[in-house]
mmCIF file with all atom_site columns, C-alpha atoms in Angstrom:
data_model
loop_
_atom_site.group_PDB
_atom_site.id
_atom_site.type_symbol
_atom_site.label_atom_id
_atom_site.label_alt_id
_atom_site.label_comp_id
_atom_site.label_asym_id
_atom_site.label_entity_id
_atom_site.label_seq_id
_atom_site.pdbx_PDB_ins_code
_atom_site.Cartn_x
_atom_site.Cartn_y
_atom_site.Cartn_z
_atom_site.occupancy
_atom_site.B_iso_or_equiv
_atom_site.pdbx_formal_charge
_atom_site.auth_seq_id
_atom_site.auth_comp_id
_atom_site.auth_asym_id
_atom_site.auth_atom_id
_atom_site.pdbx_PDB_model_num
ATOM 1   C CA . MET A 1 1   ? 91.352 155.162 -11.075 1.00 56.00 ? 4   MET A CA 1
ATOM 2   C CA . THR A 1 2   ? 94.610 153.627 -12.343 1.00 67.00 ? 5   THR A CA 1
ATOM 3   C CA . GLN A 1 3   ? 93.711 150.014 -11.606 1.00 85.00 ? 6   GLN A CA 1
ATOM 4   C CA . LYS A 1 4   ? 92.063 148.135 -14.450 1.00 96.00 ? 7   LYS A CA 1
ATOM 5   C CA . LEU A 1 5   ? 88.365 147.311 -14.205 1.00 98.00 ? 8   LEU A CA 1
ATOM 6   C CA . ALA A 1 6   ? 86.815 143.881 -14.841 1.00 98.00 ? 9   ALA A CA 1
ATOM 7   C CA . LEU A 1 7   ? 83.089 143.151 -15.013 1.00 98.00 ? 10  LEU A CA 1
ATOM 8   C CA . ILE A 1 8   ? 82.201 139.517 -14.310 1.00 98.00 ? 11  ILE A CA 1
ATOM 9   C CA . THR A 1 9   ? 78.634 138.388 -14.915 1.00 98.00 ? 12  THR A CA 1
ATOM 10  C CA . GLY A 1 10  ? 77.964 135.143 -13.080 1.00 97.00 ? 13  GLY A CA 1
ATOM 11  C CA . ALA A 1 11  ? 80.608 135.848 -10.431 1.00 97.00 ? 14  ALA A CA 1
ATOM 12  C CA . SER A 1 12  ? 79.133 134.181 -7.367  1.00 94.00 ? 15  SER A CA 1
ATOM 13  C CA . ARG A 1 13  ? 80.523 130.666 -7.863  1.00 94.00 ? 16  ARG A CA 1
ATOM 14  C CA . GLY A 1 14  ? 82.304 128.306 -10.241 1.00 95.00 ? 17  GLY A CA 1
ATOM 15  C CA . LEU A 1 15  ? 84.564 129.685 -12.952 1.00 97.00 ? 18  LEU A CA 1
ATOM 16  C CA . GLY A 1 16  ? 83.245 133.227 -12.573 1.00 97.00 ? 19  GLY A CA 1
ATOM 17  C CA . ALA A 1 17  ? 84.214 133.398 -8.898  1.00 97.00 ? 20  ALA A CA 1
ATOM 18  C CA . ALA A 1 18  ? 87.583 131.749 -9.557  1.00 97.00 ? 21  ALA A CA 1
ATOM 19  C CA . LEU A 1 19  ? 88.388 134.246 -12.313 1.00 98.00 ? 22  LEU A CA 1
ATOM 20  C CA . ALA A 1 20  ? 87.357 137.124 -10.058 1.00 98.00 ? 23  ALA A CA 1
ATOM 21  C CA . GLU A 1 21  ? 89.836 135.970 -7.427  1.00 97.00 ? 24  GLU A CA 1
ATOM 22  C CA . ALA A 1 22  ? 92.565 135.377 -10.009 1.00 97.00 ? 25  ALA A CA 1
ATOM 23  C CA . LEU A 1 23  ? 92.115 138.874 -11.477 1.00 97.00 ? 26  LEU A CA 1
ATOM 24  C CA . ALA A 1 24  ? 91.861 140.632 -8.116  1.00 96.00 ? 27  ALA A CA 1
ATOM 25  C CA . PRO A 1 25  ? 95.587 141.443 -7.822  1.00 94.00 ? 28  PRO A CA 1
ATOM 26  C CA . THR A 1 26  ? 95.488 143.491 -11.034 1.00 94.00 ? 29  THR A CA 1
ATOM 27  C CA . HIS A 1 27  ? 91.828 144.501 -11.492 1.00 97.00 ? 30  HIS A CA 1
ATOM 28  C CA . HIS A 1 28  ? 89.026 146.046 -9.498  1.00 97.00 ? 31  HIS A CA 1
ATOM 29  C CA . ILE A 1 29  ? 86.206 143.518 -9.850  1.00 98.00 ? 32  ILE A CA 1
ATOM 30  C CA . VAL A 1 30  ? 82.573 144.414 -10.552 1.00 98.00 ? 33  VAL A CA 1
ATOM 31  C CA . ALA A 1 31  ? 80.893 141.158 -9.542  1.00 98.00 ? 34  ALA A CA 1
ATOM 32  C CA . VAL A 1 32  ? 77.367 140.469 -10.795 1.00 98.00 ? 35  VAL A CA 1
ATOM 33  C CA . ALA A 1 33  ? 75.170 137.596 -9.600  1.00 97.00 ? 36  ALA A CA 1
ATOM 34  C CA . ARG A 1 34  ? 71.786 137.076 -8.001  1.00 95.00 ? 37  ARG A CA 1
ATOM 35  C CA . THR A 1 35  ? 73.039 135.510 -4.744  1.00 94.00 ? 38  THR A CA 1
ATOM 36  C CA . THR A 1 36  ? 74.042 138.236 -2.300  1.00 96.00 ? 39  THR A CA 1
ATOM 37  C CA . GLY A 1 37  ? 75.554 135.861 0.254   1.00 96.00 ? 40  GLY A CA 1
ATOM 38  C CA . ALA A 1 38  ? 77.833 134.229 -2.315  1.00 96.00 ? 41  ALA A CA 1
ATOM 39  C CA . LEU A 1 39  ? 78.950 137.650 -3.569  1.00 97.00 ? 42  LEU A CA 1
ATOM 40  C CA . GLU A 1 40  ? 79.791 138.724 -0.015  1.00 97.00 ? 43  GLU A CA 1
ATOM 41  C CA . GLU A 1 41  ? 81.867 135.575 0.458   1.00 97.00 ? 44  GLU A CA 1
ATOM 42  C CA . LEU A 1 42  ? 83.667 136.334 -2.809  1.00 97.00 ? 45  LEU A CA 1
ATOM 43  C CA . ASP A 1 43  ? 84.313 139.875 -1.600  1.00 98.00 ? 46  ASP A CA 1
ATOM 44  C CA . ASP A 1 44  ? 85.923 138.508 1.572   1.00 97.00 ? 47  ASP A CA 1
ATOM 45  C CA . ARG A 1 45  ? 88.228 136.264 -0.461  1.00 97.00 ? 48  ARG A CA 1
ATOM 46  C CA . ILE A 1 46  ? 89.175 139.128 -2.785  1.00 97.00 ? 49  ILE A CA 1
ATOM 47  C CA . LYS A 1 47  ? 89.960 141.399 0.165   1.00 96.00 ? 50  LYS A CA 1
ATOM 48  C CA . SER A 1 48  ? 92.071 138.648 1.741   1.00 94.00 ? 51  SER A CA 1
ATOM 49  C CA . VAL A 1 49  ? 94.496 138.865 -1.198  1.00 90.00 ? 52  VAL A CA 1
ATOM 50  C CA . GLY A 1 50  ? 94.569 142.658 -1.150  1.00 93.00 ? 53  GLY A CA 1
ATOM 51  C CA . GLY A 1 51  ? 92.037 143.189 -3.937  1.00 96.00 ? 54  GLY A CA 1
ATOM 52  C CA . SER A 1 52  ? 88.840 145.196 -4.128  1.00 97.00 ? 55  SER A CA 1
ATOM 53  C CA . ALA A 1 53  ? 85.387 144.577 -5.553  1.00 98.00 ? 56  ALA A CA 1
ATOM 54  C CA . THR A 1 54  ? 82.077 146.273 -6.193  1.00 98.00 ? 57  THR A CA 1
ATOM 55  C CA . LEU A 1 55  ? 79.195 143.876 -5.596  1.00 98.00 ? 58  LEU A CA 1
ATOM 56  C CA . ALA A 1 56  ? 76.165 144.054 -7.883  1.00 98.00 ? 59  ALA A CA 1
ATOM 57  C CA . PRO A 1 57  ? 73.469 141.607 -6.718  1.00 98.00 ? 60  PRO A CA 1
ATOM 58  C CA . MET A 1 58  ? 71.390 141.796 -9.890  1.00 97.00 ? 61  MET A CA 1
ATOM 59  C CA . ASP A 1 59  ? 69.476 139.535 -12.255 1.00 97.00 ? 62  ASP A CA 1
ATOM 60  C CA . ILE A 1 60  ? 71.004 139.644 -15.738 1.00 98.00 ? 63  ILE A CA 1
ATOM 61  C CA . THR A 1 61  ? 67.615 138.777 -17.273 1.00 98.00 ? 64  THR A CA 1
ATOM 62  C CA . VAL A 1 62  ? 66.198 142.171 -16.214 1.00 98.00 ? 65  VAL A CA 1
ATOM 63  C CA . PRO A 1 63  ? 67.213 144.672 -18.929 1.00 98.00 ? 66  PRO A CA 1
ATOM 64  C CA . GLU A 1 64  ? 66.509 147.674 -16.695 1.00 98.00 ? 67  GLU A CA 1
ATOM 65  C CA . ALA A 1 65  ? 68.876 146.320 -14.049 1.00 98.00 ? 68  ALA A CA 1
ATOM 66  C CA . MET A 1 66  ? 71.631 145.780 -16.615 1.00 98.00 ? 69  MET A CA 1
ATOM 67  C CA . ALA A 1 67  ? 71.087 149.284 -18.020 1.00 98.00 ? 70  ALA A CA 1
ATOM 68  C CA . THR A 1 68  ? 71.427 150.681 -14.497 1.00 98.00 ? 71  THR A CA 1
ATOM 69  C CA . LEU A 1 69  ? 74.586 148.633 -13.924 1.00 98.00 ? 72  LEU A CA 1
ATOM 70  C CA . CYS A 1 70  ? 76.261 149.815 -17.119 1.00 98.00 ? 73  CYS A CA 1
ATOM 71  C CA . ARG A 1 71  ? 75.216 153.424 -16.567 1.00 98.00 ? 74  ARG A CA 1
ATOM 72  C CA . GLY A 1 72  ? 76.688 153.183 -13.066 1.00 98.00 ? 75  GLY A CA 1
ATOM 73  C CA . ILE A 1 73  ? 79.992 151.870 -14.446 1.00 98.00 ? 76  ILE A CA 1
ATOM 74  C CA . HIS A 1 74  ? 80.067 154.716 -16.962 1.00 98.00 ? 77  HIS A CA 1
ATOM 75  C CA . ASP A 1 75  ? 79.278 157.386 -14.394 1.00 97.00 ? 78  ASP A CA 1
ATOM 76  C CA . ARG A 1 76  ? 81.805 156.110 -11.853 1.00 96.00 ? 79  ARG A CA 1
ATOM 77  C CA . TRP A 1 77  ? 84.711 154.933 -14.021 1.00 96.00 ? 80  TRP A CA 1
ATOM 78  C CA . GLY A 1 78  ? 83.929 156.018 -17.570 1.00 96.00 ? 81  GLY A CA 1
ATOM 79  C CA . GLN A 1 79  ? 85.044 152.777 -19.172 1.00 96.00 ? 82  GLN A CA 1
ATOM 80  C CA . LEU A 1 80  ? 85.642 149.063 -18.734 1.00 98.00 ? 83  LEU A CA 1
ATOM 81  C CA . ASP A 1 81  ? 88.786 147.070 -19.518 1.00 97.00 ? 84  ASP A CA 1
ATOM 82  C CA . LEU A 1 82  ? 87.418 143.535 -19.359 1.00 98.00 ? 85  LEU A CA 1
ATOM 83  C CA . TRP A 1 83  ? 84.078 141.721 -19.383 1.00 98.00 ? 86  TRP A CA 1
ATOM 84  C CA . LEU A 1 84  ? 83.936 138.029 -18.545 1.00 98.00 ? 87  LEU A CA 1
ATOM 85  C CA . HIS A 1 85  ? 80.524 136.460 -19.152 1.00 98.00 ? 88  HIS A CA 1
ATOM 86  C CA . THR A 1 86  ? 80.216 133.231 -17.177 1.00 97.00 ? 89  THR A CA 1
ATOM 87  C CA . ALA A 1 87  ? 76.527 133.343 -16.202 1.00 96.00 ? 90  ALA A CA 1
ATOM 88  C CA . ILE A 1 88  ? 74.674 130.239 -17.360 1.00 95.00 ? 91  ILE A CA 1
ATOM 89  C CA . HIS A 1 89  ? 71.542 128.250 -16.578 1.00 94.00 ? 92  HIS A CA 1
ATOM 90  C CA . ALA A 1 90  ? 71.733 124.464 -16.578 1.00 93.00 ? 93  ALA A CA 1
ATOM 91  C CA . ALA A 1 91  ? 68.253 123.170 -17.343 1.00 93.00 ? 94  ALA A CA 1
ATOM 92  C CA . PRO A 1 92  ? 67.452 119.610 -16.242 1.00 92.00 ? 95  PRO A CA 1
ATOM 93  C CA . LEU A 1 93  ? 68.440 117.010 -18.807 1.00 94.00 ? 96  LEU A CA 1
ATOM 94  C CA . SER A 1 94  ? 65.397 115.869 -20.733 1.00 95.00 ? 97  SER A CA 1
ATOM 95  C CA . PRO A 1 95  ? 64.385 114.322 -24.053 1.00 96.00 ? 98  PRO A CA 1
ATOM 96  C CA . ALA A 1 96  ? 63.472 117.063 -26.497 1.00 96.00 ? 99  ALA A CA 1
ATOM 97  C CA . ASN A 1 97  ? 59.806 116.085 -26.445 1.00 97.00 ? 100 ASN A CA 1
ATOM 98  C CA . PHE A 1 98  ? 59.693 116.458 -22.651 1.00 96.00 ? 101 PHE A CA 1
ATOM 99  C CA . VAL A 1 99  ? 61.440 119.807 -22.212 1.00 96.00 ? 102 VAL A CA 1
ATOM 100 C CA . ALA A 1 100 ? 59.273 121.795 -19.814 1.00 96.00 ? 103 ALA A CA 1
ATOM 101 C CA . ALA A 1 101 ? 58.196 125.217 -21.039 1.00 97.00 ? 104 ALA A CA 1
ATOM 102 C CA . LYS A 1 102 ? 59.518 126.895 -17.874 1.00 97.00 ? 105 LYS A CA 1
ATOM 103 C CA . ASP A 1 103 ? 62.932 125.254 -18.311 1.00 96.00 ? 106 ASP A CA 1
ATOM 104 C CA . TRP A 1 104 ? 63.128 126.363 -21.937 1.00 97.00 ? 107 TRP A CA 1
ATOM 105 C CA . GLN A 1 105 ? 62.065 129.910 -21.098 1.00 98.00 ? 108 GLN A CA 1
ATOM 106 C CA . LYS A 1 106 ? 64.558 130.243 -18.236 1.00 97.00 ? 109 LYS A CA 1
ATOM 107 C CA . SER A 1 107 ? 67.375 128.783 -20.377 1.00 97.00 ? 110 SER A CA 1
ATOM 108 C CA . MET A 1 108 ? 66.582 131.163 -23.215 1.00 98.00 ? 111 MET A CA 1
ATOM 109 C CA . ALA A 1 109 ? 66.322 134.166 -20.877 1.00 98.00 ? 112 ALA A CA 1
ATOM 110 C CA . ILE A 1 110 ? 69.662 133.585 -19.108 1.00 98.00 ? 113 ILE A CA 1
ATOM 111 C CA . ASN A 1 111 ? 71.779 131.920 -21.767 1.00 97.00 ? 114 ASN A CA 1
ATOM 112 C CA . ALA A 1 112 ? 70.671 133.745 -24.908 1.00 98.00 ? 115 ALA A CA 1
ATOM 113 C CA . THR A 1 113 ? 68.440 136.779 -24.405 1.00 98.00 ? 116 THR A CA 1
ATOM 114 C CA . ALA A 1 114 ? 70.499 138.266 -21.560 1.00 98.00 ? 117 ALA A CA 1
ATOM 115 C CA . THR A 1 115 ? 73.618 137.976 -23.707 1.00 98.00 ? 118 THR A CA 1
ATOM 116 C CA . SER A 1 116 ? 71.882 139.790 -26.564 1.00 98.00 ? 119 SER A CA 1
ATOM 117 C CA . VAL A 1 117 ? 70.987 142.606 -24.152 1.00 98.00 ? 120 VAL A CA 1
ATOM 118 C CA . LEU A 1 118 ? 74.370 142.801 -22.448 1.00 98.00 ? 121 LEU A CA 1
ATOM 119 C CA . ILE A 1 119 ? 76.510 143.003 -25.584 1.00 98.00 ? 122 ILE A CA 1
ATOM 120 C CA . PRO A 1 120 ? 75.104 146.366 -26.772 1.00 98.00 ? 123 PRO A CA 1
ATOM 121 C CA . TYR A 1 121 ? 75.082 147.686 -23.188 1.00 98.00 ? 124 TYR A CA 1
ATOM 122 C CA . VAL A 1 122 ? 78.686 146.701 -22.436 1.00 98.00 ? 125 VAL A CA 1
ATOM 123 C CA . ALA A 1 123 ? 80.241 147.391 -25.853 1.00 98.00 ? 126 ALA A CA 1
ATOM 124 C CA . PRO A 1 124 ? 80.380 151.198 -25.436 1.00 98.00 ? 127 PRO A CA 1
ATOM 125 C CA . LEU A 1 125 ? 82.129 150.752 -22.066 1.00 98.00 ? 128 LEU A CA 1
ATOM 126 C CA . LEU A 1 126 ? 84.781 148.517 -23.640 1.00 98.00 ? 129 LEU A CA 1
ATOM 127 C CA . GLY A 1 127 ? 85.326 150.900 -26.530 1.00 97.00 ? 130 GLY A CA 1
ATOM 128 C CA . GLN A 1 128 ? 88.032 149.960 -29.030 1.00 97.00 ? 131 GLN A CA 1
ATOM 129 C CA . THR A 1 129 ? 90.605 148.708 -26.534 1.00 96.00 ? 132 THR A CA 1
ATOM 130 C CA . GLY A 1 130 ? 88.604 146.642 -24.038 1.00 97.00 ? 133 GLY A CA 1
ATOM 131 C CA . GLN A 1 131 ? 88.022 142.919 -24.168 1.00 98.00 ? 134 GLN A CA 1
ATOM 132 C CA . ALA A 1 132 ? 85.010 140.603 -23.792 1.00 98.00 ? 135 ALA A CA 1
ATOM 133 C CA . VAL A 1 133 ? 85.452 136.889 -23.026 1.00 98.00 ? 136 VAL A CA 1
ATOM 134 C CA . PHE A 1 134 ? 82.893 134.114 -23.458 1.00 98.00 ? 137 PHE A CA 1
ATOM 135 C CA . PHE A 1 135 ? 83.231 130.463 -22.506 1.00 97.00 ? 138 PHE A CA 1
ATOM 136 C CA . GLU A 1 136 ? 82.248 127.654 -24.846 1.00 96.00 ? 139 GLU A CA 1
ATOM 137 C CA . ASP A 1 137 ? 80.544 124.411 -23.799 1.00 92.00 ? 140 ASP A CA 1
ATOM 138 C CA . PRO A 1 138 ? 79.391 122.695 -27.010 1.00 91.00 ? 141 PRO A CA 1
ATOM 139 C CA . ARG A 1 139 ? 76.392 120.500 -26.198 1.00 92.00 ? 142 ARG A CA 1
ATOM 140 C CA . ALA A 1 140 ? 74.090 121.342 -29.119 1.00 89.00 ? 143 ALA A CA 1
ATOM 141 C CA . GLY A 1 141 ? 72.653 118.192 -30.644 1.00 88.00 ? 144 GLY A CA 1
ATOM 142 C CA . GLU A 1 142 ? 73.646 115.878 -27.780 1.00 91.00 ? 145 GLU A CA 1
ATOM 143 C CA . LYS A 1 143 ? 70.891 113.688 -26.411 1.00 95.00 ? 146 LYS A CA 1
ATOM 144 C CA . PHE A 1 144 ? 68.990 115.142 -23.456 1.00 95.00 ? 147 PHE A CA 1
ATOM 145 C CA . PHE A 1 145 ? 70.808 118.486 -23.773 1.00 94.00 ? 148 PHE A CA 1
ATOM 146 C CA . GLY A 1 146 ? 68.122 120.120 -25.920 1.00 95.00 ? 149 GLY A CA 1
ATOM 147 C CA . ALA A 1 147 ? 67.347 123.183 -23.788 1.00 96.00 ? 150 ALA A CA 1
ATOM 148 C CA . TYR A 1 148 ? 70.896 123.830 -22.585 1.00 96.00 ? 151 TYR A CA 1
ATOM 149 C CA . GLY A 1 149 ? 72.600 122.935 -25.855 1.00 96.00 ? 152 GLY A CA 1
ATOM 150 C CA . ALA A 1 150 ? 70.357 125.091 -28.023 1.00 97.00 ? 153 ALA A CA 1
ATOM 151 C CA . THR A 1 151 ? 70.461 128.180 -25.822 1.00 97.00 ? 154 THR A CA 1
ATOM 152 C CA . LYS A 1 152 ? 74.193 127.927 -25.128 1.00 97.00 ? 155 LYS A CA 1
ATOM 153 C CA . ALA A 1 153 ? 74.735 127.608 -28.893 1.00 97.00 ? 156 ALA A CA 1
ATOM 154 C CA . ALA A 1 154 ? 72.673 130.772 -29.379 1.00 97.00 ? 157 ALA A CA 1
ATOM 155 C CA . GLN A 1 155 ? 74.914 132.570 -26.891 1.00 98.00 ? 158 GLN A CA 1
ATOM 156 C CA . MET A 1 156 ? 78.028 131.375 -28.712 1.00 97.00 ? 159 MET A CA 1
ATOM 157 C CA . SER A 1 157 ? 76.583 132.414 -32.057 1.00 98.00 ? 160 SER A CA 1
ATOM 158 C CA . LEU A 1 158 ? 76.220 135.969 -30.767 1.00 98.00 ? 161 LEU A CA 1
ATOM 159 C CA . ALA A 1 159 ? 79.749 135.917 -29.348 1.00 98.00 ? 162 ALA A CA 1
ATOM 160 C CA . ASN A 1 160 ? 81.293 134.500 -32.523 1.00 98.00 ? 163 ASN A CA 1
ATOM 161 C CA . SER A 1 161 ? 79.529 137.050 -34.718 1.00 98.00 ? 164 SER A CA 1
ATOM 162 C CA . TRP A 1 162 ? 80.637 139.898 -32.451 1.00 98.00 ? 165 TRP A CA 1
ATOM 163 C CA . GLN A 1 163 ? 84.191 138.557 -32.512 1.00 98.00 ? 166 GLN A CA 1
ATOM 164 C CA . ILE A 1 164 ? 84.343 138.678 -36.306 1.00 98.00 ? 167 ILE A CA 1
ATOM 165 C CA . GLU A 1 165 ? 82.592 142.040 -36.535 1.00 98.00 ? 168 GLU A CA 1
ATOM 166 C CA . THR A 1 166 ? 85.036 143.751 -34.167 1.00 98.00 ? 169 THR A CA 1
ATOM 167 C CA . ALA A 1 167 ? 88.262 142.096 -35.355 1.00 96.00 ? 170 ALA A CA 1
ATOM 168 C CA . LYS A 1 168 ? 89.529 145.348 -36.906 1.00 96.00 ? 171 LYS A CA 1
ATOM 169 C CA . THR A 1 169 ? 87.725 147.940 -34.817 1.00 96.00 ? 172 THR A CA 1
ATOM 170 C CA . GLY A 1 170 ? 87.679 146.495 -31.294 1.00 96.00 ? 173 GLY A CA 1
ATOM 171 C CA . PRO A 1 171 ? 86.759 145.617 -28.684 1.00 98.00 ? 174 PRO A CA 1
ATOM 172 C CA . LYS A 1 172 ? 88.672 142.347 -28.619 1.00 97.00 ? 175 LYS A CA 1
ATOM 173 C CA . VAL A 1 173 ? 86.307 139.379 -28.256 1.00 98.00 ? 176 VAL A CA 1
ATOM 174 C CA . GLN A 1 174 ? 87.614 135.990 -27.142 1.00 97.00 ? 177 GLN A CA 1
ATOM 175 C CA . VAL A 1 175 ? 85.832 132.633 -26.948 1.00 97.00 ? 178 VAL A CA 1
ATOM 176 C CA . LEU A 1 176 ? 87.670 130.207 -24.662 1.00 97.00 ? 179 LEU A CA 1
ATOM 177 C CA . MET A 1 177 ? 87.104 126.505 -23.980 1.00 96.00 ? 180 MET A CA 1
ATOM 178 C CA . PRO A 1 178 ? 87.392 125.515 -20.308 1.00 95.00 ? 181 PRO A CA 1
ATOM 179 C CA . GLN A 1 179 ? 88.303 121.962 -19.363 1.00 94.00 ? 182 GLN A CA 1
ATOM 180 C CA . PRO A 1 180 ? 85.613 119.923 -17.562 1.00 91.00 ? 183 PRO A CA 1
ATOM 181 C CA . MET A 1 181 ? 85.345 121.334 -14.047 1.00 92.00 ? 184 MET A CA 1
ATOM 182 C CA . ALA A 1 182 ? 83.907 120.193 -10.751 1.00 92.00 ? 185 ALA A CA 1
ATOM 183 C CA . THR A 1 183 ? 81.143 122.801 -10.704 1.00 91.00 ? 186 THR A CA 1
ATOM 184 C CA . ALA A 1 184 ? 77.504 122.743 -9.620  1.00 87.00 ? 187 ALA A CA 1
ATOM 185 C CA . VAL A 1 185 ? 76.459 123.059 -13.281 1.00 88.00 ? 188 VAL A CA 1
ATOM 186 C CA . ARG A 1 186 ? 78.374 119.948 -14.299 1.00 91.00 ? 189 ARG A CA 1
ATOM 187 C CA . ALA A 1 187 ? 77.111 118.044 -11.248 1.00 90.00 ? 190 ALA A CA 1
ATOM 188 C CA . ARG A 1 188 ? 73.555 118.618 -12.472 1.00 88.00 ? 191 ARG A CA 1
ATOM 189 C CA . PHE A 1 189 ? 74.444 117.093 -15.829 1.00 91.00 ? 192 PHE A CA 1
ATOM 190 C CA . PHE A 1 190 ? 76.652 114.233 -14.603 1.00 91.00 ? 193 PHE A CA 1
ATOM 191 C CA . PRO A 1 191 ? 75.653 113.466 -10.985 1.00 89.00 ? 194 PRO A CA 1
ATOM 192 C CA . GLY A 1 192 ? 77.555 110.163 -10.752 1.00 87.00 ? 195 GLY A CA 1
ATOM 193 C CA . GLU A 1 193 ? 80.779 111.424 -12.261 1.00 89.00 ? 196 GLU A CA 1
ATOM 194 C CA . ASP A 1 194 ? 84.126 111.055 -10.468 1.00 92.00 ? 197 ASP A CA 1
ATOM 195 C CA . ARG A 1 195 ? 84.732 114.680 -9.525  1.00 91.00 ? 198 ARG A CA 1
ATOM 196 C CA . ASP A 1 196 ? 88.314 113.958 -8.475  1.00 90.00 ? 199 ASP A CA 1
ATOM 197 C CA . ALA A 1 197 ? 89.144 113.510 -12.160 1.00 91.00 ? 200 ALA A CA 1
ATOM 198 C CA . LEU A 1 198 ? 87.889 117.010 -13.006 1.00 94.00 ? 201 LEU A CA 1
ATOM 199 C CA . ALA A 1 199 ? 89.745 120.297 -12.839 1.00 93.00 ? 202 ALA A CA 1
ATOM 200 C CA . SER A 1 200 ? 88.790 122.749 -10.137 1.00 95.00 ? 203 SER A CA 1
ATOM 201 C CA . PRO A 1 201 ? 87.494 126.185 -11.193 1.00 96.00 ? 204 PRO A CA 1
ATOM 202 C CA . GLN A 1 202 ? 90.618 127.668 -9.594  1.00 96.00 ? 205 GLN A CA 1
ATOM 203 C CA . GLN A 1 203 ? 92.871 125.479 -11.751 1.00 96.00 ? 206 GLN A CA 1
ATOM 204 C CA . GLU A 1 204 ? 90.999 126.468 -14.892 1.00 96.00 ? 207 GLU A CA 1
ATOM 205 C CA . ALA A 1 205 ? 91.081 130.139 -13.962 1.00 97.00 ? 208 ALA A CA 1
ATOM 206 C CA . ALA A 1 206 ? 94.860 129.889 -13.569 1.00 97.00 ? 209 ALA A CA 1
ATOM 207 C CA . ARG A 1 207 ? 95.158 128.138 -16.952 1.00 97.00 ? 210 ARG A CA 1
ATOM 208 C CA . LEU A 1 208 ? 92.897 130.577 -18.828 1.00 97.00 ? 211 LEU A CA 1
ATOM 209 C CA . LEU A 1 209 ? 94.095 133.793 -17.220 1.00 96.00 ? 212 LEU A CA 1
ATOM 210 C CA . PRO A 1 210 ? 97.301 134.127 -19.298 1.00 95.00 ? 213 PRO A CA 1
ATOM 211 C CA . GLN A 1 211 ? 95.237 133.844 -22.496 1.00 94.00 ? 214 GLN A CA 1
ATOM 212 C CA . ILE A 1 212 ? 92.896 136.547 -21.249 1.00 95.00 ? 215 ILE A CA 1
ATOM 213 C CA . LEU A 1 213 ? 95.606 138.925 -20.099 1.00 92.00 ? 216 LEU A CA 1
ATOM 214 C CA . THR A 1 214 ? 97.828 138.406 -23.147 1.00 85.00 ? 217 THR A CA 1
ATOM 215 C CA . ALA A 1 215 ? 94.953 139.257 -25.466 1.00 68.00 ? 218 ALA A CA 1
ATOM 216 C CA . ALA A 1 216 ? 94.191 142.332 -23.388 1.00 62.00 ? 219 ALA A CA 1
ATOM 217 C CA . ASP A 1 217 ? 97.686 143.784 -23.824 1.00 61.00 ? 220 ASP A CA 1
#
């Protein structure tokens, strides 16, 4: 396979879906998300621009599923050029002393633990020349963002450590900062916000893509 290969975790909507569509002209997309219907809609949009995708309706919090995914990528293609990790859980805003145990556990499982599992699974596929990209959203310490802020910060801590550790050996690890976007995640945090003033995921994908592709060269 001469076309480059991009794995996108959290590809069904928002920035993940927009990046999948933006990369489709140059990459075969392996799209991972739990929602089969949304993945099928993404596949239709990718095909409409002449691209191709492999759909993986999987839960990133299940280590066995992620092991199967990565083994499948290895067996079929042997390697991976790009991994974009956009999967995130937005727990309901709550004072720290009212964070529900189920919301904390789900936030930790998706935002932090899954990342800690995926990095060692994906790293061998990226090798020395591939690239992993994470997306920052610094909310740690903000009022009512206890569950999201803490677990997103844990994810970024893993990404930042990996970035430093692989600076000389590869793979390339990038941490990018998207502008505020009109996504379902942000709507949960700021339900009364003027969404017309926000960037669309497609606009942000177009803005971030040159940084991703330049670093990959």
